[in-house]
Amino acid sequence: MKSTMNSLAKKDGKPVIYLHGGPGGGISENDRRYFDPNVYRTVLMDQRGAGKSKPAAELKDNTTWDLVRDIEKLREHLKIEKWVVFGGSWGSTLSLVYAETHPDRVKALVLRGIFMLRRSELLWYYQEGANHIFPDTWEQFEEPIPEVERFDMMSAYHRRLTGTDPEVQLKCAQRWSAWEMATSRLIVDHDLLKRAETDAWALQFARIEVHYFVHGGFLKSETQILDNLDKIRHIPCTIVQGRYDVVCPARTAWALHKKWPETELRIISDAGHSAKEVGIVSALVEATDKYKAL
């Protein structure tokens, strides 16, 4: 399996790696907006099966630990000693796991929309919780699944997204992706919803997400990140969290901050989950500016 990489802006700048969400979301040109091009050498990486990585939507040899190894191989390939690690949503999960695995290679962490892949977080969003806030959208999400299977929506979607019927795969990929696109911003972005209609992207996003989620992110335990915080307690870290984030609710960011009080936690009062909301963007830029001197 092949992952793709982009190294942007100042070639001799201070290195930062951007870890995208999903998993399966892929990178875009807009992802460099958070980094001063006069200071940073920004590295963007399409994780396995996502974006331009080949083969697209591939699940074989696609685990958290494969991605951690990919990040470290990329750092060695680029001859970078240490870098700032930046990630939101699933990207925050991967950033934390990478940092706990290679703490000597991380100068600082900038995290957004904290997600630690605990069972309660997954059930909140895909079973019982967020559907109380978005009942209309939830009806569309559950429609492809027979009522008898709706007691476990993730498993039901996993069976279809990894099945052999391409029509069923595509329909379920679009519904899975539309659920997240519809709930990720404080005000629904209809342009974002259109992304879920893109066949190739929806298949990458939905197949890879559900693959990771039904396997608990391939973590050793659901408290792995919290259990290993002492390994990274010395690393400067800024957490940016939308107050009304429905995808990754603020309770998770709060749990991380409580166990790691050395972090800077910024809760944005008028934002949801998306990294593209104005208050979130401003706070992320301020965080990367703060770490310019490292």
PDB file of C-alpha atoms in Angstrom:
ATOM      1  CA  MET A   1       0.000   0.000   0.000  1.00  0.00           C
ATOM      2  CA  LYS A   2       1.269   3.452  -0.920  1.00  0.00           C
ATOM      3  CA  SER A   3       0.640   6.703   0.978  1.00  0.00           C
ATOM      4  CA  THR A   4       1.169  10.100  -0.665  1.00  0.00           C
ATOM      5  CA  MET A   5       2.887  13.152   0.765  1.00  0.00           C
ATOM      6  CA  ASN A   6       3.191  16.857   0.036  1.00  0.00           C
ATOM      7  CA  SER A   7       5.870  19.111   1.528  1.00  0.00           C
ATOM      8  CA  LEU A   8       4.850  22.724   1.175  1.00  0.00           C
ATOM      9  CA  ALA A   9       6.103  26.268   1.732  1.00  0.00           C
ATOM     10  CA  LYS A  10       9.481  27.050   3.280  1.00  0.00           C
ATOM     11  CA  LYS A  11      11.853  24.165   2.455  1.00  0.00           C
ATOM     12  CA  ASP A  12      14.259  25.061   5.256  1.00  0.00           C
ATOM     13  CA  GLY A  13      11.441  26.030   7.594  1.00  0.00           C
ATOM     14  CA  LYS A  14      10.418  24.546  10.893  1.00  0.00           C
ATOM     15  CA  PRO A  15       8.744  21.207  10.165  1.00  0.00           C
ATOM     16  CA  VAL A  16       5.123  20.489  10.997  1.00  0.00           C
ATOM     17  CA  ILE A  17       3.077  17.490   9.912  1.00  0.00           C
ATOM     18  CA  TYR A  18      -0.661  17.779   9.333  1.00  0.00           C
ATOM     19  CA  LEU A  19      -2.608  14.586  10.094  1.00  0.00           C
ATOM     20  CA  HIS A  20      -6.044  14.568   8.495  1.00  0.00           C
ATOM     21  CA  GLY A  21      -9.256  13.290   9.974  1.00  0.00           C
ATOM     22  CA  GLY A  22     -11.617  10.466   9.234  1.00  0.00           C
ATOM     23  CA  PRO A  23      -9.716   8.237   9.063  1.00  0.00           C
ATOM     24  CA  GLY A  24     -10.162   8.307   5.304  1.00  0.00           C
ATOM     25  CA  GLY A  25     -10.750  12.035   4.888  1.00  0.00           C
ATOM     26  CA  GLY A  26      -7.587  12.809   2.918  1.00  0.00           C
ATOM     27  CA  ILE A  27      -5.776  16.116   2.587  1.00  0.00           C
ATOM     28  CA  SER A  28      -6.653  19.252   0.604  1.00  0.00           C
ATOM     29  CA  GLU A  29      -4.844  22.392  -0.449  1.00  0.00           C
ATOM     30  CA  ASN A  30      -6.709  24.363   2.228  1.00  0.00           C
ATOM     31  CA  ASP A  31      -5.060  22.351   4.998  1.00  0.00           C
ATOM     32  CA  ARG A  32      -1.964  24.537   4.852  1.00  0.00           C
ATOM     33  CA  ARG A  33      -3.946  27.618   5.939  1.00  0.00           C
ATOM     34  CA  TYR A  34      -2.994  27.078   9.584  1.00  0.00           C
ATOM     35  CA  PHE A  35       0.758  27.460   9.085  1.00  0.00           C
ATOM     36  CA  ASP A  36       2.778  30.610   8.408  1.00  0.00           C
ATOM     37  CA  PRO A  37       4.495  29.870   5.065  1.00  0.00           C
ATOM     38  CA  ASN A  38       7.388  32.148   6.023  1.00  0.00           C
ATOM     39  CA  VAL A  39       8.192  29.958   9.019  1.00  0.00           C
ATOM     40  CA  TYR A  40       6.896  26.436   8.557  1.00  0.00           C
ATOM     41  CA  ARG A  41       7.791  23.569   6.292  1.00  0.00           C
ATOM     42  CA  THR A  42       4.372  21.942   6.138  1.00  0.00           C
ATOM     43  CA  VAL A  43       4.132  18.222   5.456  1.00  0.00           C
ATOM     44  CA  LEU A  44       0.737  16.872   4.392  1.00  0.00           C
ATOM     45  CA  MET A  45       0.195  13.112   4.130  1.00  0.00           C
ATOM     46  CA  ASP A  46      -2.712  11.132   2.682  1.00  0.00           C
ATOM     47  CA  GLN A  47      -3.039   8.212   5.065  1.00  0.00           C
ATOM     48  CA  ARG A  48      -3.418   4.655   3.763  1.00  0.00           C
ATOM     49  CA  GLY A  49      -6.360   4.269   1.400  1.00  0.00           C
ATOM     50  CA  ALA A  50      -7.247   7.988   1.583  1.00  0.00           C
ATOM     51  CA  GLY A  51      -6.911  10.804  -0.924  1.00  0.00           C
ATOM     52  CA  LYS A  52      -4.334   9.985  -3.583  1.00  0.00           C
ATOM     53  CA  SER A  53      -2.923   6.993  -1.713  1.00  0.00           C
ATOM     54  CA  LYS A  54      -3.097   3.687  -3.585  1.00  0.00           C
ATOM     55  CA  PRO A  55      -5.053   1.478  -3.639  1.00  0.00           C
ATOM     56  CA  ALA A  56      -7.984   3.748  -2.781  1.00  0.00           C
ATOM     57  CA  ALA A  57     -10.216   2.717   0.126  1.00  0.00           C
ATOM     58  CA  GLU A  58      -7.976  -0.287   0.844  1.00  0.00           C
ATOM     59  CA  LEU A  59      -8.432  -1.889   4.268  1.00  0.00           C
ATOM     60  CA  LYS A  60      -5.704  -4.533   4.187  1.00  0.00           C
ATOM     61  CA  ASP A  61      -2.642  -3.568   6.254  1.00  0.00           C
ATOM     62  CA  ASN A  62      -4.493  -0.425   7.295  1.00  0.00           C
ATOM     63  CA  THR A  63      -4.339   0.065  11.063  1.00  0.00           C
ATOM     64  CA  THR A  64      -3.329   2.805  13.469  1.00  0.00           C
ATOM     65  CA  TRP A  65       0.044   1.132  13.911  1.00  0.00           C
ATOM     66  CA  ASP A  66       0.659   1.014  10.152  1.00  0.00           C
ATOM     67  CA  LEU A  67      -0.015   4.756  10.056  1.00  0.00           C
ATOM     68  CA  VAL A  68       2.318   5.427  12.981  1.00  0.00           C
ATOM     69  CA  ARG A  69       5.052   3.560  11.127  1.00  0.00           C
ATOM     70  CA  ASP A  70       4.288   5.516   7.937  1.00  0.00           C
ATOM     71  CA  ILE A  71       4.637   8.830   9.778  1.00  0.00           C
ATOM     72  CA  GLU A  72       7.962   7.801  11.264  1.00  0.00           C
ATOM     73  CA  LYS A  73       9.272   6.544   7.906  1.00  0.00           C
ATOM     74  CA  LEU A  74       8.247   9.842   6.355  1.00  0.00           C
ATOM     75  CA  ARG A  75      10.082  11.805   9.052  1.00  0.00           C
ATOM     76  CA  GLU A  76      13.225   9.761   8.442  1.00  0.00           C
ATOM     77  CA  HIS A  77      12.887  10.119   4.659  1.00  0.00           C
ATOM     78  CA  LEU A  78      12.650  13.897   4.963  1.00  0.00           C
ATOM     79  CA  LYS A  79      15.592  13.948   7.387  1.00  0.00           C
ATOM     80  CA  ILE A  80      13.564  15.767  10.033  1.00  0.00           C
ATOM     81  CA  GLU A  81      14.788  15.364  13.607  1.00  0.00           C
ATOM     82  CA  LYS A  82      11.674  16.665  15.395  1.00  0.00           C
ATOM     83  CA  TRP A  83       8.478  18.291  14.264  1.00  0.00           C
ATOM     84  CA  VAL A  84       5.262  19.903  15.436  1.00  0.00           C
ATOM     85  CA  VAL A  85       2.367  17.454  15.052  1.00  0.00           C
ATOM     86  CA  PHE A  86      -1.044  18.886  14.141  1.00  0.00           C
ATOM     87  CA  GLY A  87      -4.265  16.882  13.945  1.00  0.00           C
ATOM     88  CA  GLY A  88      -8.005  17.216  14.399  1.00  0.00           C
ATOM     89  CA  SER A  89     -10.756  14.679  15.075  1.00  0.00           C
ATOM     90  CA  TRP A  90      -9.248  11.303  14.044  1.00  0.00           C
ATOM     91  CA  GLY A  91      -6.091  13.326  13.362  1.00  0.00           C
ATOM     92  CA  SER A  92      -5.976  14.137  17.088  1.00  0.00           C
ATOM     93  CA  THR A  93      -6.155  10.413  17.887  1.00  0.00           C
ATOM     94  CA  LEU A  94      -3.326   9.616  15.512  1.00  0.00           C
ATOM     95  CA  SER A  95      -1.267  12.588  16.734  1.00  0.00           C
ATOM     96  CA  LEU A  96      -1.546  11.427  20.345  1.00  0.00           C
ATOM     97  CA  VAL A  97      -0.748   7.792  19.552  1.00  0.00           C
ATOM     98  CA  TYR A  98       2.227   8.817  17.410  1.00  0.00           C
ATOM     99  CA  ALA A  99       3.513  11.164  20.125  1.00  0.00           C
ATOM    100  CA  GLU A 100       3.178   8.480  22.818  1.00  0.00           C
ATOM    101  CA  THR A 101       5.065   6.055  20.564  1.00  0.00           C
ATOM    102  CA  HIS A 102       7.795   8.520  19.526  1.00  0.00           C
ATOM    103  CA  PRO A 103       7.814  11.279  22.173  1.00  0.00           C
ATOM    104  CA  ASP A 104      11.410  12.217  21.353  1.00  0.00           C
ATOM    105  CA  ARG A 105      10.351  13.237  17.841  1.00  0.00           C
ATOM    106  CA  VAL A 106       7.585  15.696  18.776  1.00  0.00           C
ATOM    107  CA  LYS A 107       8.269  19.376  19.546  1.00  0.00           C
ATOM    108  CA  ALA A 108       4.645  20.337  20.183  1.00  0.00           C
ATOM    109  CA  LEU A 109       1.091  19.152  19.591  1.00  0.00           C
ATOM    110  CA  VAL A 110      -1.790  21.184  18.161  1.00  0.00           C
ATOM    111  CA  LEU A 111      -5.018  19.204  18.522  1.00  0.00           C
ATOM    112  CA  ARG A 112      -8.604  19.955  17.541  1.00  0.00           C
ATOM    113  CA  GLY A 113     -11.891  18.153  18.226  1.00  0.00           C
ATOM    114  CA  ILE A 114     -10.448  15.490  20.505  1.00  0.00           C
ATOM    115  CA  PHE A 115     -11.330  11.885  19.709  1.00  0.00           C
ATOM    116  CA  MET A 116      -9.909   8.993  21.730  1.00  0.00           C
ATOM    117  CA  LEU A 117     -11.960   6.169  20.184  1.00  0.00           C
ATOM    118  CA  ARG A 118     -13.526   5.112  23.441  1.00  0.00           C
ATOM    119  CA  ARG A 119     -16.659   3.019  23.051  1.00  0.00           C
ATOM    120  CA  SER A 120     -18.832   5.684  24.654  1.00  0.00           C
ATOM    121  CA  GLU A 121     -17.697   8.245  22.057  1.00  0.00           C
ATOM    122  CA  LEU A 122     -18.545   5.923  19.170  1.00  0.00           C
ATOM    123  CA  LEU A 123     -21.932   4.977  20.601  1.00  0.00           C
ATOM    124  CA  TRP A 124     -22.804   8.628  21.218  1.00  0.00           C
ATOM    125  CA  TYR A 125     -22.334   9.456  17.547  1.00  0.00           C
ATOM    126  CA  TYR A 126     -23.354   6.262  15.768  1.00  0.00           C
ATOM    127  CA  GLN A 127     -25.987   4.749  18.050  1.00  0.00           C
ATOM    128  CA  GLU A 128     -27.626   6.854  20.745  1.00  0.00           C
ATOM    129  CA  GLY A 129     -26.848  10.512  21.397  1.00  0.00           C
ATOM    130  CA  ALA A 130     -26.272  12.708  18.377  1.00  0.00           C
ATOM    131  CA  ASN A 131     -29.475  11.334  16.815  1.00  0.00           C
ATOM    132  CA  HIS A 132     -31.441  13.267  19.453  1.00  0.00           C
ATOM    133  CA  ILE A 133     -30.018  16.506  18.077  1.00  0.00           C
ATOM    134  CA  PHE A 134     -30.274  15.618  14.380  1.00  0.00           C
ATOM    135  CA  PRO A 135     -33.328  13.292  14.176  1.00  0.00           C
ATOM    136  CA  ASP A 136     -34.108  14.297  10.602  1.00  0.00           C
ATOM    137  CA  THR A 137     -30.609  13.518   9.345  1.00  0.00           C
ATOM    138  CA  TRP A 138     -30.481  10.352  11.451  1.00  0.00           C
ATOM    139  CA  GLU A 139     -33.524   8.979   9.629  1.00  0.00           C
ATOM    140  CA  GLN A 140     -31.577   9.195   6.372  1.00  0.00           C
ATOM    141  CA  PHE A 141     -28.561   7.560   8.032  1.00  0.00           C
ATOM    142  CA  GLU A 142     -30.531   4.581   9.334  1.00  0.00           C
ATOM    143  CA  GLU A 143     -32.714   4.114   6.224  1.00  0.00           C
ATOM    144  CA  PRO A 144     -30.371   1.651   4.407  1.00  0.00           C
ATOM    145  CA  ILE A 145     -30.230  -0.597   7.494  1.00  0.00           C
ATOM    146  CA  PRO A 146     -33.140  -2.997   8.217  1.00  0.00           C
ATOM    147  CA  GLU A 147     -34.840  -2.250  11.522  1.00  0.00           C
ATOM    148  CA  VAL A 148     -33.793  -5.617  12.958  1.00  0.00           C
ATOM    149  CA  GLU A 149     -30.112  -4.614  12.597  1.00  0.00           C
ATOM    150  CA  ARG A 150     -30.328  -1.056  13.906  1.00  0.00           C
ATOM    151  CA  PHE A 151     -29.324  -2.034  17.447  1.00  0.00           C
ATOM    152  CA  ASP A 152     -25.706  -1.945  16.177  1.00  0.00           C
ATOM    153  CA  MET A 153     -25.412   0.587  13.371  1.00  0.00           C
ATOM    154  CA  MET A 154     -21.621   0.439  13.047  1.00  0.00           C
ATOM    155  CA  SER A 155     -21.587  -3.327  12.537  1.00  0.00           C
ATOM    156  CA  ALA A 156     -24.507  -3.142  10.112  1.00  0.00           C
ATOM    157  CA  TYR A 157     -22.740  -0.518   8.027  1.00  0.00           C
ATOM    158  CA  HIS A 158     -19.456  -2.448   8.245  1.00  0.00           C
ATOM    159  CA  ARG A 159     -21.080  -5.551   6.746  1.00  0.00           C
ATOM    160  CA  ARG A 160     -22.383  -3.569   3.787  1.00  0.00           C
ATOM    161  CA  LEU A 161     -19.325  -1.380   3.219  1.00  0.00           C
ATOM    162  CA  THR A 162     -17.079  -4.445   3.133  1.00  0.00           C
ATOM    163  CA  GLY A 163     -19.562  -6.591   1.216  1.00  0.00           C
ATOM    164  CA  THR A 164     -19.559  -7.601  -2.432  1.00  0.00           C
ATOM    165  CA  ASP A 165     -22.510  -5.574  -3.771  1.00  0.00           C
ATOM    166  CA  PRO A 166     -21.101  -2.331  -5.267  1.00  0.00           C
ATOM    167  CA  GLU A 167     -24.492  -0.595  -5.332  1.00  0.00           C
ATOM    168  CA  VAL A 168     -25.094  -1.298  -1.652  1.00  0.00           C
ATOM    169  CA  GLN A 169     -21.525  -0.235  -0.852  1.00  0.00           C
ATOM    170  CA  LEU A 170     -21.944   3.096  -2.605  1.00  0.00           C
ATOM    171  CA  LYS A 171     -25.354   3.889  -1.112  1.00  0.00           C
ATOM    172  CA  CYS A 172     -24.121   3.131   2.384  1.00  0.00           C
ATOM    173  CA  ALA A 173     -20.897   5.084   1.811  1.00  0.00           C
ATOM    174  CA  GLN A 174     -22.873   8.145   0.773  1.00  0.00           C
ATOM    175  CA  ARG A 175     -25.287   7.901   3.723  1.00  0.00           C
ATOM    176  CA  TRP A 176     -22.442   7.347   6.199  1.00  0.00           C
ATOM    177  CA  SER A 177     -20.515  10.322   4.821  1.00  0.00           C
ATOM    178  CA  ALA A 178     -23.588  12.565   4.623  1.00  0.00           C
ATOM    179  CA  TRP A 179     -24.305  11.949   8.338  1.00  0.00           C
ATOM    180  CA  GLU A 180     -20.921  13.356   9.292  1.00  0.00           C
ATOM    181  CA  MET A 181     -20.977  16.207   6.768  1.00  0.00           C
ATOM    182  CA  ALA A 182     -24.425  17.295   7.998  1.00  0.00           C
ATOM    183  CA  THR A 183     -23.479  17.305  11.678  1.00  0.00           C
ATOM    184  CA  SER A 184     -19.931  18.643  11.649  1.00  0.00           C
ATOM    185  CA  ARG A 185     -20.652  22.371  11.621  1.00  0.00           C
ATOM    186  CA  LEU A 186     -22.697  24.621  13.857  1.00  0.00           C
ATOM    187  CA  ILE A 187     -24.579  25.782  10.743  1.00  0.00           C
ATOM    188  CA  VAL A 188     -25.031  23.097   8.084  1.00  0.00           C
ATOM    189  CA  ASP A 189     -22.759  23.692   5.078  1.00  0.00           C
ATOM    190  CA  HIS A 190     -24.606  22.487   1.972  1.00  0.00           C
ATOM    191  CA  ASP A 191     -21.428  22.615  -0.108  1.00  0.00           C
ATOM    192  CA  LEU A 192     -19.889  20.210   2.384  1.00  0.00           C
ATOM    193  CA  LEU A 193     -22.899  17.908   2.009  1.00  0.00           C
ATOM    194  CA  LYS A 194     -22.223  17.667  -1.715  1.00  0.00           C
ATOM    195  CA  ARG A 195     -18.875  16.046  -0.928  1.00  0.00           C
ATOM    196  CA  ALA A 196     -20.720  13.006   0.356  1.00  0.00           C
ATOM    197  CA  GLU A 197     -22.184  12.546  -3.134  1.00  0.00           C
ATOM    198  CA  THR A 198     -18.700  12.102  -4.624  1.00  0.00           C
ATOM    199  CA  ASP A 199     -18.499   8.347  -5.155  1.00  0.00           C
ATOM    200  CA  ALA A 200     -14.744   7.823  -4.790  1.00  0.00           C
ATOM    201  CA  TRP A 201     -14.348  10.069  -1.754  1.00  0.00           C
ATOM    202  CA  ALA A 202     -17.427   8.683   0.019  1.00  0.00           C
ATOM    203  CA  LEU A 203     -16.168   5.108  -0.410  1.00  0.00           C
ATOM    204  CA  GLN A 204     -12.746   6.004   0.974  1.00  0.00           C
ATOM    205  CA  PHE A 205     -14.165   7.944   3.901  1.00  0.00           C
ATOM    206  CA  ALA A 206     -16.892   5.492   4.928  1.00  0.00           C
ATOM    207  CA  ARG A 207     -15.030   2.210   4.377  1.00  0.00           C
ATOM    208  CA  ILE A 208     -11.915   3.300   6.241  1.00  0.00           C
ATOM    209  CA  GLU A 209     -13.820   4.955   9.099  1.00  0.00           C
ATOM    210  CA  VAL A 210     -16.045   1.978   9.807  1.00  0.00           C
ATOM    211  CA  HIS A 211     -13.067  -0.400   9.489  1.00  0.00           C
ATOM    212  CA  TYR A 212     -11.252   1.490  12.239  1.00  0.00           C
ATOM    213  CA  PHE A 213     -14.285   2.022  14.426  1.00  0.00           C
ATOM    214  CA  VAL A 214     -15.512  -1.569  14.610  1.00  0.00           C
ATOM    215  CA  HIS A 215     -11.954  -2.525  15.599  1.00  0.00           C
ATOM    216  CA  GLY A 216     -11.699   0.118  18.319  1.00  0.00           C
ATOM    217  CA  GLY A 217      -9.045   1.968  16.360  1.00  0.00           C
ATOM    218  CA  PHE A 218      -6.757  -1.058  16.809  1.00  0.00           C
ATOM    219  CA  LEU A 219      -5.764   0.379  20.194  1.00  0.00           C
ATOM    220  CA  LYS A 220      -4.606  -1.957  22.955  1.00  0.00           C
ATOM    221  CA  SER A 221      -7.395  -0.685  25.196  1.00  0.00           C
ATOM    222  CA  GLU A 222      -9.952   2.086  24.987  1.00  0.00           C
ATOM    223  CA  THR A 223      -8.032   4.031  27.631  1.00  0.00           C
ATOM    224  CA  GLN A 224      -4.655   3.597  25.951  1.00  0.00           C
ATOM    225  CA  ILE A 225      -4.174   7.286  25.194  1.00  0.00           C
ATOM    226  CA  LEU A 226      -5.054   8.405  28.718  1.00  0.00           C
ATOM    227  CA  ASP A 227      -2.990   5.609  30.267  1.00  0.00           C
ATOM    228  CA  ASN A 228       0.172   6.724  28.447  1.00  0.00           C
ATOM    229  CA  LEU A 229       0.032  10.479  28.975  1.00  0.00           C
ATOM    230  CA  ASP A 230       3.112  10.481  31.210  1.00  0.00           C
ATOM    231  CA  LYS A 231       5.174   9.743  28.104  1.00  0.00           C
ATOM    232  CA  ILE A 232       4.190  13.077  26.547  1.00  0.00           C
ATOM    233  CA  ARG A 233       3.419  15.262  29.562  1.00  0.00           C
ATOM    234  CA  HIS A 234       6.541  17.339  28.872  1.00  0.00           C
ATOM    235  CA  ILE A 235       5.457  18.198  25.303  1.00  0.00           C
ATOM    236  CA  PRO A 236       3.728  21.576  24.813  1.00  0.00           C
ATOM    237  CA  CYS A 237       0.152  21.018  23.663  1.00  0.00           C
ATOM    238  CA  THR A 238      -2.756  23.230  22.648  1.00  0.00           C
ATOM    239  CA  ILE A 239      -6.264  21.766  22.400  1.00  0.00           C
ATOM    240  CA  VAL A 240      -8.908  23.629  20.383  1.00  0.00           C
ATOM    241  CA  GLN A 241     -12.450  22.394  20.914  1.00  0.00           C
ATOM    242  CA  GLY A 242     -15.807  23.607  19.600  1.00  0.00           C
ATOM    243  CA  ARG A 243     -18.337  24.013  22.401  1.00  0.00           C
ATOM    244  CA  TYR A 244     -21.115  22.576  20.222  1.00  0.00           C
ATOM    245  CA  ASP A 245     -19.108  19.811  18.604  1.00  0.00           C
ATOM    246  CA  VAL A 246     -21.578  16.953  18.110  1.00  0.00           C
ATOM    247  CA  VAL A 247     -19.140  14.614  16.341  1.00  0.00           C
ATOM    248  CA  CYS A 248     -16.473  14.713  19.051  1.00  0.00           C
ATOM    249  CA  PRO A 249     -18.184  16.311  22.075  1.00  0.00           C
ATOM    250  CA  ALA A 250     -16.247  18.570  24.426  1.00  0.00           C
ATOM    251  CA  ARG A 251     -16.413  15.975  27.199  1.00  0.00           C
ATOM    252  CA  THR A 252     -13.559  14.071  25.547  1.00  0.00           C
ATOM    253  CA  ALA A 253     -11.329  17.142  25.312  1.00  0.00           C
ATOM    254  CA  TRP A 254     -12.157  17.898  28.942  1.00  0.00           C
ATOM    255  CA  ALA A 255     -11.226  14.348  30.003  1.00  0.00           C
ATOM    256  CA  LEU A 256      -7.883  14.686  28.238  1.00  0.00           C
ATOM    257  CA  HIS A 257      -7.204  18.098  29.778  1.00  0.00           C
ATOM    258  CA  LYS A 258      -8.128  16.915  33.274  1.00  0.00           C
ATOM    259  CA  LYS A 259      -5.571  14.090  33.063  1.00  0.00           C
ATOM    260  CA  TRP A 260      -3.068  16.365  31.328  1.00  0.00           C
ATOM    261  CA  PRO A 261      -3.557  19.773  32.974  1.00  0.00           C
ATOM    262  CA  GLU A 262      -0.328  21.087  31.453  1.00  0.00           C
ATOM    263  CA  THR A 263      -2.186  21.408  28.143  1.00  0.00           C
ATOM    264  CA  GLU A 264      -3.749  24.672  26.995  1.00  0.00           C
ATOM    265  CA  LEU A 265      -7.468  24.053  26.375  1.00  0.00           C
ATOM    266  CA  ARG A 266      -9.381  26.560  24.286  1.00  0.00           C
ATOM    267  CA  ILE A 267     -13.119  26.006  23.994  1.00  0.00           C
ATOM    268  CA  ILE A 268     -14.617  27.993  21.129  1.00  0.00           C
ATOM    269  CA  SER A 269     -18.076  29.176  22.165  1.00  0.00           C
ATOM    270  CA  ASP A 270     -19.604  29.530  18.692  1.00  0.00           C
ATOM    271  CA  ALA A 271     -18.286  26.457  16.890  1.00  0.00           C
ATOM    272  CA  GLY A 272     -19.024  22.826  16.197  1.00  0.00           C
ATOM    273  CA  HIS A 273     -16.627  20.185  14.938  1.00  0.00           C
ATOM    274  CA  SER A 274     -15.274  21.533  11.670  1.00  0.00           C
ATOM    275  CA  ALA A 275     -11.750  22.925  11.415  1.00  0.00           C
ATOM    276  CA  LYS A 276     -13.113  25.426   8.888  1.00  0.00           C
ATOM    277  CA  GLU A 277     -15.322  27.373  11.320  1.00  0.00           C
ATOM    278  CA  VAL A 278     -14.029  30.893  11.887  1.00  0.00           C
ATOM    279  CA  GLY A 279     -13.329  30.658  15.619  1.00  0.00           C
ATOM    280  CA  ILE A 280     -11.632  27.279  15.235  1.00  0.00           C
ATOM    281  CA  VAL A 281      -9.413  28.535  12.389  1.00  0.00           C
ATOM    282  CA  SER A 282      -8.339  31.592  14.408  1.00  0.00           C
ATOM    283  CA  ALA A 283      -7.470  29.521  17.483  1.00  0.00           C
ATOM    284  CA  LEU A 284      -5.493  26.986  15.434  1.00  0.00           C
ATOM    285  CA  VAL A 285      -3.495  29.717  13.699  1.00  0.00           C
ATOM    286  CA  GLU A 286      -2.762  31.325  17.069  1.00  0.00           C
ATOM    287  CA  ALA A 287      -1.533  27.963  18.346  1.00  0.00           C
ATOM    288  CA  THR A 288       0.831  27.347  15.430  1.00  0.00           C
ATOM    289  CA  ASP A 289       2.071  30.932  15.708  1.00  0.00           C
ATOM    290  CA  LYS A 290       2.832  30.306  19.383  1.00  0.00           C
ATOM    291  CA  TYR A 291       5.066  27.361  18.496  1.00  0.00           C
ATOM    292  CA  LYS A 292       7.060  29.176  15.824  1.00  0.00           C
ATOM    293  CA  ALA A 293       9.922  29.711  18.226  1.00  0.00           C
ATOM    294  CA  LEU A 294      10.436  26.001  18.975  1.00  0.00           C
TER     295      LEU A 294
END
